[in-house]
Short mmCIF file of C-alpha atoms in Angstrom, two decimals:
data_model
loop_
_atom_site.label_atom_id
_atom_site.label_comp_id
_atom_site.label_asym_id
_atom_site.label_seq_id
_atom_site.Cartn_x
_atom_site.Cartn_y
_atom_site.Cartn_z
CA MET A 1 -9.22 1.47 -2.56
CA ILE A 2 -8.48 3.85 0.33
CA PRO A 3 -10.95 3.92 3.06
CA THR A 4 -12.34 7.07 4.59
CA ILE A 5 -12.99 7.31 8.31
CA THR A 6 -14.58 10.22 10.37
CA ALA A 7 -13.13 11.92 13.25
CA PHE A 8 -13.96 14.94 15.46
CA GLU A 9 -12.96 18.35 14.15
CA GLN A 10 -12.36 19.42 17.62
CA SER A 11 -10.94 17.28 20.51
CA PRO A 12 -13.43 16.57 23.32
CA ASP A 13 -10.51 15.53 25.57
CA ARG A 14 -7.87 18.13 24.67
CA GLY A 15 -6.02 15.73 22.35
CA ARG A 16 -5.54 12.76 24.79
CA GLY A 17 -6.56 10.44 22.17
CA LEU A 18 -9.71 8.93 23.95
CA ALA A 19 -12.05 9.46 20.96
CA ARG A 20 -13.04 6.36 19.28
CA ASP A 21 -11.40 7.27 15.92
CA MET A 22 -8.11 6.31 17.73
CA ARG A 23 -9.20 2.69 17.73
CA VAL A 24 -9.69 2.66 14.01
CA ARG A 25 -6.57 4.74 13.18
CA TRP A 26 -4.53 2.26 15.28
CA ALA A 27 -5.99 -0.76 13.61
CA LEU A 28 -5.36 0.78 10.21
CA GLU A 29 -1.73 1.50 11.20
CA GLU A 30 -1.17 -2.02 12.47
CA ALA A 31 -2.75 -3.25 9.19
CA GLY A 32 -0.40 -0.92 7.17
CA GLN A 33 -3.61 0.49 5.40
CA THR A 34 -3.52 3.93 4.02
CA TYR A 35 -6.69 5.85 4.86
CA ALA A 36 -8.23 9.28 4.44
CA VAL A 37 -9.98 11.23 7.33
CA ARG A 38 -13.01 13.40 7.06
CA LEU A 39 -13.40 15.76 10.02
CA VAL A 40 -16.88 16.46 11.33
CA SER A 41 -18.09 19.05 13.77
CA PHE A 42 -20.25 18.16 16.71
CA LYS A 43 -23.07 19.90 14.89
CA GLU A 44 -22.53 18.08 11.69
CA MET A 45 -22.50 14.72 13.53
CA LYS A 46 -26.08 15.10 14.39
CA GLU A 47 -27.23 16.27 10.98
CA PRO A 48 -29.07 13.89 8.43
CA ALA A 49 -26.09 13.56 6.07
CA HIS A 50 -23.91 12.13 8.78
CA ARG A 51 -26.72 10.16 10.40
CA ALA A 52 -27.21 8.35 7.14
CA LEU A 53 -23.77 6.92 7.84
CA HIS A 54 -24.16 6.69 11.62
CA PRO A 55 -27.72 6.51 12.89
CA PHE A 56 -26.53 7.30 16.47
CA GLY A 57 -24.79 10.53 15.31
CA GLN A 58 -21.19 9.69 16.48
CA ILE A 59 -17.74 9.25 15.08
CA PRO A 60 -16.09 6.94 13.58
CA THR A 61 -17.46 5.86 10.47
CA TYR A 62 -15.84 3.87 7.76
CA GLU A 63 -16.46 4.18 4.01
CA GLU A 64 -14.85 1.93 1.39
CA GLY A 65 -16.37 1.93 -2.00
CA ASP A 66 -20.09 0.71 -1.48
CA LEU A 67 -19.57 -0.21 2.03
CA ALA A 68 -20.46 2.06 4.96
CA LEU A 69 -19.89 1.00 8.61
CA PHE A 70 -20.06 2.54 11.95
CA GLU A 71 -19.17 1.39 15.50
CA SER A 72 -15.54 1.29 16.31
CA GLY A 73 -15.59 -2.38 17.29
CA ALA A 74 -17.21 -3.47 14.09
CA ILE A 75 -14.84 -1.36 12.01
CA VAL A 76 -11.77 -2.64 13.83
CA LEU A 77 -13.03 -6.38 13.13
CA HIS A 78 -13.66 -5.60 9.49
CA ILE A 79 -10.05 -4.25 9.19
CA ALA A 80 -8.73 -7.15 11.15
CA GLU A 81 -10.44 -9.65 8.77
CA GLY A 82 -9.00 -8.05 5.78
CA HIS A 83 -5.38 -7.72 6.82
CA PRO A 84 -2.85 -9.84 8.65
CA GLY A 85 -1.61 -8.70 12.09
CA LEU A 86 -4.74 -8.16 14.13
CA LEU A 87 -6.23 -11.62 14.43
CA PRO A 88 -4.42 -14.87 14.68
CA ASP A 89 -4.66 -17.47 11.83
CA ASP A 90 -5.60 -20.47 14.09
CA ALA A 91 -9.46 -20.66 14.28
CA ASN A 92 -9.66 -21.10 18.06
CA ALA A 93 -7.24 -18.37 18.87
CA ARG A 94 -9.07 -16.04 16.31
CA ALA A 95 -12.33 -16.88 18.17
CA ARG A 96 -10.61 -16.01 21.55
CA ALA A 97 -9.14 -12.76 20.27
CA ILE A 98 -12.70 -11.77 19.10
CA THR A 99 -14.03 -12.66 22.64
CA TRP A 100 -11.50 -10.13 24.06
CA MET A 101 -12.90 -7.58 21.66
CA PHE A 102 -16.27 -7.96 23.04
CA ALA A 103 -15.16 -8.18 26.62
CA ALA A 104 -13.51 -4.85 26.26
CA LEU A 105 -16.48 -3.20 24.81
CA ASN A 106 -19.40 -4.95 26.62
CA THR A 107 -17.95 -5.87 30.00
CA VAL A 108 -14.89 -3.64 30.80
CA GLU A 109 -16.03 -0.39 29.04
CA PRO A 110 -19.41 0.17 30.51
CA PRO A 111 -18.37 0.81 34.21
CA ILE A 112 -15.46 2.91 33.00
CA LEU A 113 -17.67 4.99 30.73
CA ASP A 114 -20.33 5.36 33.51
CA ARG A 115 -17.71 6.83 35.74
CA GLY A 116 -16.80 9.11 32.89
CA ILE A 117 -20.28 10.22 32.18
CA ALA A 118 -20.84 10.88 35.81
CA MET A 119 -17.66 13.07 35.80
CA MET A 120 -18.72 14.93 32.93
CA LEU A 121 -22.57 15.25 33.30
CA GLU A 122 -23.25 14.85 37.00
CA HIS A 123 -20.38 16.56 38.81
CA ASP A 124 -22.63 19.34 39.84
CA LYS A 125 -25.27 17.25 41.21
CA ALA A 126 -25.88 16.78 44.89
CA TRP A 127 -25.32 13.04 44.79
CA PHE A 128 -22.04 13.21 42.86
CA GLN A 129 -19.61 12.84 45.75
CA GLU A 130 -21.60 10.02 47.43
CA ARG A 131 -22.10 8.12 44.30
CA LEU A 132 -18.46 8.38 42.83
CA PRO A 133 -17.28 5.51 45.33
CA LEU A 134 -19.91 3.27 44.17
CA LEU A 135 -18.90 3.87 40.46
CA GLU A 136 -15.24 3.47 41.15
CA GLY A 137 -16.08 0.24 43.08
CA ARG A 138 -17.63 -1.15 39.87
CA VAL A 139 -14.71 -0.23 37.86
CA ARG A 140 -12.31 -1.86 40.43
CA VAL A 141 -14.16 -5.18 40.29
CA ARG A 142 -13.61 -5.32 36.38
CA LEU A 143 -10.00 -4.15 36.68
CA GLY A 144 -9.18 -6.67 39.50
CA GLU A 145 -10.58 -9.52 37.34
CA LEU A 146 -8.83 -8.40 34.18
CA SER A 147 -5.52 -7.96 36.12
CA ARG A 148 -5.94 -11.47 37.49
CA ARG A 149 -6.45 -12.92 34.08
CA LEU A 150 -3.58 -11.03 32.38
CA GLY A 151 -1.11 -11.96 35.26
CA ALA A 152 2.39 -11.65 33.90
CA ALA A 153 1.49 -12.03 30.30
CA ASP A 154 2.16 -9.32 27.74
CA TRP A 155 -1.12 -9.64 25.89
CA LEU A 156 -4.52 -11.24 26.84
CA ASP A 157 -4.08 -14.24 24.67
CA ASP A 158 -0.56 -15.04 23.52
CA ALA A 159 0.21 -12.58 20.52
CA PHE A 160 -1.11 -9.07 20.41
CA SER A 161 -4.56 -8.91 18.60
CA ALA A 162 -7.47 -6.62 17.97
CA GLY A 163 -8.73 -7.73 21.33
CA ASP A 164 -5.73 -6.11 23.03
CA LEU A 165 -6.13 -3.11 20.84
CA LEU A 166 -9.61 -2.37 21.99
CA MET A 167 -8.88 -3.32 25.66
CA VAL A 168 -6.01 -0.77 25.70
CA THR A 169 -8.17 1.89 24.30
CA VAL A 170 -10.95 1.10 26.89
CA LEU A 171 -8.31 1.20 29.82
CA ARG A 172 -6.95 4.50 28.49
CA ARG A 173 -10.31 6.13 29.27
CA LEU A 174 -9.09 5.91 32.93
CA SER A 175 -6.20 8.26 32.19
CA GLY A 176 -6.45 11.33 34.43
CA SER A 177 -7.54 9.00 37.37
CA THR A 178 -5.17 6.93 39.66
CA LEU A 179 -7.44 3.86 39.35
CA LEU A 180 -5.25 2.23 36.66
CA ASP A 181 -2.14 2.62 38.79
CA GLU A 182 -3.72 0.30 41.44
CA TYR A 183 -3.13 -2.52 38.98
CA PRO A 184 0.49 -2.30 37.87
CA ASN A 185 0.22 -5.04 35.38
CA LEU A 186 -2.65 -3.32 33.69
CA ALA A 187 -0.75 0.01 33.62
CA ALA A 188 2.15 -1.68 32.06
CA TYR A 189 -0.20 -3.38 29.44
CA VAL A 190 -1.52 -0.07 28.47
CA ALA A 191 1.98 1.35 28.19
CA ARG A 192 2.97 -1.68 26.09
CA GLY A 193 0.13 -0.92 23.75
CA GLU A 194 0.92 2.80 23.64
CA ALA A 195 4.56 2.07 22.79
CA ARG A 196 3.73 0.02 19.58
CA PRO A 197 4.94 2.05 16.48
CA ALA A 198 1.34 1.73 14.95
CA TYR A 199 -0.12 3.33 17.98
CA GLN A 200 2.46 6.09 17.96
CA ARG A 201 1.65 6.95 14.30
CA ALA A 202 -2.11 6.82 14.94
CA PHE A 203 -1.68 8.97 18.08
CA ALA A 204 0.44 11.66 16.10
CA ASP A 205 -2.12 11.82 13.28
CA HIS A 206 -4.97 12.13 15.71
CA LEU A 207 -3.13 14.81 17.51
CA SER A 208 -2.11 16.82 14.52
CA VAL A 209 -5.89 17.48 13.86
CA PHE A 210 -6.09 19.61 16.99
CA ARG A 211 -2.56 20.88 16.98
CA GLY A 212 -2.47 22.37 13.37
CA SER A 213 -3.45 25.99 13.17
CA GLN A 214 -5.78 25.28 10.12
CA PRO A 215 -6.32 21.47 10.07
CA PRO A 216 -7.33 20.34 6.69
CA ARG A 217 -10.92 19.04 6.34
CA GLU A 218 -9.79 16.06 4.63
CA THR A 219 -6.45 14.40 4.87
CA ASN A 220 -4.62 11.10 3.91
CA SER A 221 -2.69 9.18 6.53
CA THR A 222 -0.11 6.43 6.65
CA MET B 1 -19.35 -32.05 18.48
CA ILE B 2 -22.09 -30.81 20.79
CA PRO B 3 -21.14 -27.49 22.43
CA THR B 4 -21.96 -26.84 26.14
CA ILE B 5 -23.10 -23.52 27.25
CA THR B 6 -23.53 -22.33 30.99
CA ALA B 7 -26.61 -20.68 32.23
CA PHE B 8 -27.87 -19.59 35.71
CA GLU B 9 -29.24 -22.26 37.95
CA GLN B 10 -31.66 -19.82 39.41
CA SER B 11 -33.35 -17.05 37.45
CA PRO B 12 -32.37 -13.41 38.48
CA ASP B 13 -35.46 -12.09 36.66
CA ARG B 14 -38.20 -14.72 37.49
CA GLY B 15 -37.80 -16.43 34.21
CA ARG B 16 -38.41 -13.33 31.85
CA GLY B 17 -35.49 -14.45 29.70
CA LEU B 18 -33.32 -11.56 30.26
CA ALA B 19 -30.14 -13.37 31.22
CA ARG B 20 -27.56 -13.51 28.43
CA ASP B 21 -27.77 -17.24 27.91
CA MET B 22 -30.91 -16.53 26.01
CA ARG B 23 -28.77 -14.79 23.36
CA VAL B 24 -26.78 -17.93 22.89
CA ARG B 25 -29.61 -20.33 23.10
CA TRP B 26 -31.55 -18.43 20.39
CA ALA B 27 -28.48 -18.22 18.14
CA LEU B 28 -27.91 -22.03 18.51
CA GLU B 29 -31.70 -22.57 17.68
CA GLU B 30 -31.53 -20.33 14.65
CA ALA B 31 -28.53 -22.42 13.54
CA GLY B 32 -30.24 -25.84 14.23
CA GLN B 33 -27.38 -26.69 16.56
CA THR B 34 -27.95 -29.14 19.31
CA TYR B 35 -26.31 -28.14 22.58
CA ALA B 36 -25.87 -29.03 26.21
CA VAL B 37 -26.33 -26.69 29.14
CA ARG B 38 -24.49 -26.73 32.47
CA LEU B 39 -26.13 -24.74 35.16
CA VAL B 40 -24.13 -22.83 37.71
CA SER B 41 -25.08 -21.09 40.87
CA PHE B 42 -24.31 -17.62 41.68
CA LYS B 43 -21.63 -18.83 44.06
CA GLU B 44 -20.11 -21.24 41.64
CA MET B 45 -19.83 -18.45 38.96
CA LYS B 46 -17.29 -16.66 41.23
CA GLU B 47 -15.18 -19.64 41.96
CA PRO B 48 -11.84 -20.39 40.28
CA ALA B 49 -13.13 -23.34 38.19
CA HIS B 50 -15.72 -21.11 36.38
CA ARG B 51 -13.41 -18.12 36.25
CA ALA B 52 -10.93 -20.24 34.32
CA LEU B 53 -13.62 -20.17 31.52
CA HIS B 54 -14.91 -16.71 32.23
CA PRO B 55 -12.53 -14.24 33.87
CA PHE B 56 -15.39 -11.89 34.84
CA GLY B 57 -17.28 -14.76 36.58
CA GLN B 58 -20.46 -14.41 34.47
CA ILE B 59 -22.63 -16.70 32.24
CA PRO B 60 -22.80 -17.72 29.48
CA THR B 61 -19.76 -19.47 28.50
CA TYR B 62 -19.18 -21.83 25.55
CA GLU B 63 -17.18 -24.99 25.18
CA GLU B 64 -16.63 -27.01 22.03
CA GLY B 65 -13.73 -29.42 22.13
CA ASP B 66 -10.63 -27.53 22.83
CA LEU B 67 -12.44 -24.07 22.39
CA ALA B 68 -13.68 -22.19 25.32
CA LEU B 69 -15.34 -18.65 24.71
CA PHE B 70 -17.08 -16.13 26.88
CA GLU B 71 -19.03 -13.01 26.14
CA SER B 72 -22.51 -13.50 24.57
CA GLY B 73 -21.73 -11.32 21.63
CA ALA B 74 -18.62 -13.21 20.72
CA ILE B 75 -20.31 -16.59 21.17
CA VAL B 76 -23.26 -15.47 18.97
CA LEU B 77 -20.68 -14.30 16.36
CA HIS B 78 -18.73 -17.62 16.61
CA ILE B 79 -22.02 -19.65 16.03
CA ALA B 80 -23.12 -17.23 13.13
CA GLU B 81 -19.81 -17.79 11.40
CA GLY B 82 -20.10 -21.64 11.50
CA HIS B 83 -23.71 -21.85 10.45
CA PRO B 84 -26.08 -20.40 7.81
CA GLY B 85 -28.94 -18.21 8.85
CA LEU B 86 -27.39 -15.62 11.06
CA LEU B 87 -25.13 -13.59 8.85
CA PRO B 88 -25.65 -12.79 5.04
CA ASP B 89 -23.41 -14.32 2.45
CA ASP B 90 -22.61 -10.88 0.64
CA ALA B 91 -19.46 -9.47 2.32
CA ASN B 92 -20.76 -6.01 2.70
CA ALA B 93 -24.15 -7.02 4.20
CA ARG B 94 -22.26 -9.36 6.57
CA ALA B 95 -20.20 -6.50 7.76
CA ARG B 96 -23.19 -4.29 8.29
CA ALA B 97 -24.86 -7.17 10.25
CA ILE B 98 -21.80 -7.33 12.44
CA THR B 99 -21.96 -3.45 12.86
CA TRP B 100 -25.54 -4.02 14.28
CA MET B 101 -24.14 -6.63 16.82
CA PHE B 102 -21.61 -4.06 18.12
CA ALA B 103 -24.22 -1.28 18.07
CA ALA B 104 -26.56 -3.37 20.14
CA LEU B 105 -23.85 -4.23 22.79
CA ASN B 106 -21.76 -1.13 22.85
CA THR B 107 -24.17 1.77 21.99
CA VAL B 108 -27.89 0.75 22.72
CA GLU B 109 -27.29 -1.60 25.82
CA PRO B 110 -25.15 0.67 28.01
CA PRO B 111 -27.87 3.20 28.78
CA ILE B 112 -30.38 0.55 29.16
CA LEU B 113 -28.12 -1.47 31.45
CA ASP B 114 -27.49 1.74 33.43
CA ARG B 115 -31.17 2.26 34.00
CA GLY B 116 -31.41 -1.47 35.08
CA ILE B 117 -28.43 -1.17 37.54
CA ALA B 118 -29.86 1.92 39.24
CA MET B 119 -33.24 0.20 39.60
CA MET B 120 -31.58 -2.90 41.15
CA LEU B 121 -28.79 -1.30 43.20
CA GLU B 122 -29.53 2.31 43.70
CA HIS B 123 -33.42 2.35 44.34
CA ASP B 124 -33.01 3.04 48.09
CA LYS B 125 -30.60 5.90 47.47
CA ALA B 126 -31.68 9.59 48.23
CA TRP B 127 -30.75 10.51 44.68
CA PHE B 128 -32.65 7.72 42.79
CA GLN B 129 -35.90 9.58 42.05
CA GLU B 130 -34.12 12.67 40.92
CA ARG B 131 -31.60 10.69 38.75
CA LEU B 132 -34.12 8.30 37.16
CA PRO B 133 -35.40 10.93 34.60
CA LEU B 134 -31.73 11.65 33.42
CA LEU B 135 -31.18 7.79 32.93
CA GLU B 136 -34.44 7.38 31.03
CA GLY B 137 -33.51 10.49 28.94
CA ARG B 138 -30.37 8.78 27.87
CA VAL B 139 -32.26 5.60 26.91
CA ARG B 140 -34.89 7.64 24.93
CA VAL B 141 -31.99 9.31 22.89
CA ARG B 142 -30.87 5.85 21.77
CA LEU B 143 -34.30 4.42 21.29
CA GLY B 144 -35.44 7.49 19.24
CA GLU B 145 -32.36 7.09 16.90
CA LEU B 146 -32.80 3.36 16.54
CA SER B 147 -36.50 3.81 15.77
CA ARG B 148 -35.81 6.48 13.18
CA ARG B 149 -33.27 4.10 11.45
CA LEU B 150 -35.61 1.09 11.53
CA GLY B 151 -38.62 2.96 10.23
CA ALA B 152 -41.23 0.59 8.70
CA ALA B 153 -38.57 -2.20 8.01
CA ASP B 154 -38.89 -5.57 9.60
CA TRP B 155 -35.22 -5.94 10.44
CA LEU B 156 -32.21 -3.47 10.80
CA ASP B 157 -30.61 -4.53 7.45
CA ASP B 158 -32.86 -6.33 5.04
CA ALA B 159 -33.01 -9.95 6.36
CA PHE B 160 -32.92 -11.07 10.10
CA SER B 161 -29.34 -11.43 11.29
CA ALA B 162 -27.32 -11.91 14.35
CA GLY B 163 -27.49 -7.98 14.65
CA ASP B 164 -31.19 -8.21 15.12
CA LEU B 165 -30.98 -11.16 17.41
CA LEU B 166 -28.66 -9.21 19.83
CA MET B 167 -30.64 -5.89 19.37
CA VAL B 168 -33.95 -7.62 20.37
CA THR B 169 -32.39 -9.15 23.40
CA VAL B 170 -31.03 -5.73 24.40
CA LEU B 171 -34.43 -4.02 23.88
CA ARG B 172 -36.05 -6.70 25.88
CA ARG B 173 -34.11 -5.62 29.02
CA LEU B 174 -36.81 -2.74 28.98
CA SER B 175 -39.64 -5.19 29.62
CA GLY B 176 -41.27 -4.09 32.76
CA SER B 177 -41.15 -0.29 31.85
CA THR B 178 -43.32 1.50 29.29
CA LEU B 179 -40.28 3.03 27.61
CA LEU B 180 -40.35 0.77 24.66
CA ASP B 181 -44.07 1.43 24.14
CA GLU B 182 -43.21 5.06 23.22
CA TYR B 183 -41.62 3.62 20.02
CA PRO B 184 -44.37 1.41 18.33
CA ASN B 185 -42.03 0.17 15.55
CA LEU B 186 -39.41 -0.88 18.25
CA ALA B 187 -42.07 -2.72 20.21
CA ALA B 188 -43.28 -4.39 17.13
CA TYR B 189 -39.66 -5.22 16.11
CA VAL B 190 -39.11 -7.03 19.56
CA ALA B 191 -42.50 -8.78 19.16
CA ARG B 192 -41.27 -10.00 15.69
CA GLY B 193 -38.10 -11.30 17.06
CA GLU B 194 -39.96 -13.06 20.03
CA ALA B 195 -42.36 -14.68 17.53
CA ARG B 196 -39.53 -16.57 15.70
CA PRO B 197 -39.76 -20.32 16.27
CA ALA B 198 -36.07 -20.42 17.24
CA TYR B 199 -36.66 -17.77 19.92
CA GLN B 200 -39.73 -19.63 21.13
CA ARG B 201 -37.77 -22.86 21.61
CA ALA B 202 -34.96 -21.11 23.24
CA PHE B 203 -37.25 -19.35 25.61
CA ALA B 204 -39.11 -22.53 26.52
CA ASP B 205 -35.73 -24.24 27.29
CA HIS B 206 -34.61 -21.29 29.26
CA LEU B 207 -37.81 -21.14 31.27
CA SER B 208 -37.88 -25.00 31.95
CA VAL B 209 -34.81 -24.60 33.98
CA PHE B 210 -36.70 -22.44 36.47
CA ARG B 211 -40.03 -24.11 36.21
CA GLY B 212 -38.80 -27.65 36.71
CA SER B 213 -39.17 -28.97 40.23
CA GLN B 214 -35.84 -30.67 40.16
CA PRO B 215 -34.01 -29.15 37.00
CA PRO B 216 -31.22 -31.40 35.88
CA ARG B 217 -27.80 -29.86 36.31
CA GLU B 218 -26.84 -30.81 32.62
CA THR B 219 -29.22 -31.21 29.81
CA ASN B 220 -29.38 -31.40 26.10
CA SER B 221 -31.48 -29.11 24.08
CA THR B 222 -32.79 -28.83 20.43
#
């Protein structure tokens, strides 16, 4: 059964691939899973039909037969549990990979997202310039800790896992700033993720939505 | 094998049970799992020995034989996977419960935590009073959406799950404000969680650390 995910009809970041459907597209490509995409407009996302799938009116969602999921982290975990390649077989290594999934979303992403929200919604406020160094300081604390843990390794815990997949997409939210460049091993880590063939395929499909003159409303990928 | 978790030696919230060890204690109590607690000071948390367990220098951690985990969400999921009572048996219902775990930590907690961080770290800044309504507005968006989804149900998806456990602990971070009272079904949902015997036992153990005149540095619970 081919699952259907939802993605933005229009790119909020001019096609840089920061929207959360990229996480799910990438996971599906790593898993070799064909999928369909249903595009939704910003207006449709907040309407009852979409909210029945996603109570918070966001993308992505994931539908597969009777199953409907939301939250990119949960969808990536669901895909990882059903296909080889995203979680180690060893039980302890698997639990550690899942730890990195939560660390990406609950420890590293929040200060990065805070900075992004301020850039987007508070840049015209009187406090913005004075507050930005506070926000960037909080991001640097997490990047420094992550950089020390990663060290010279390729991935966070031995082989590439869904934990790396989520962490790379979280760190990519800093693209456009120079913060990541202060931590060369993290910048190389993100580049390593982006170089994976599955990432490349996912990004191309994500981008084609915004590049196409008349993007189809529903398409199959992979 | 009895797992060992870490918790704060001193309460940062005067014993209200908002520290993240409560999530793990509660899950262990729901699972009927005996556990040991190692208390760490704020200073020890940032030292290399603790950072080897938790790269971000926080609590809780979870050690069980060769396995060492951090991130409360990942630890709760690990406990839920190993014991009955926190995840449904049905595969689709299990995936939905995990979706609520991620929703609690990646969608509902961030705006609540932002408000908490501002209250704690920016209350003396010139912008604080003007910015607070923005922050509370963002919290209300999520609470409104969650309230509409919960409706008149007891739990987010049929039976109590690890998704409810995390969501209740996230919403409890609003204790001390009146925001939650604006959504009576959410306030009742939190009260329902707090009334569970496993929560009560976890909270009592959590509180005893700060109430005891000479709290032991390592204790067994349950």
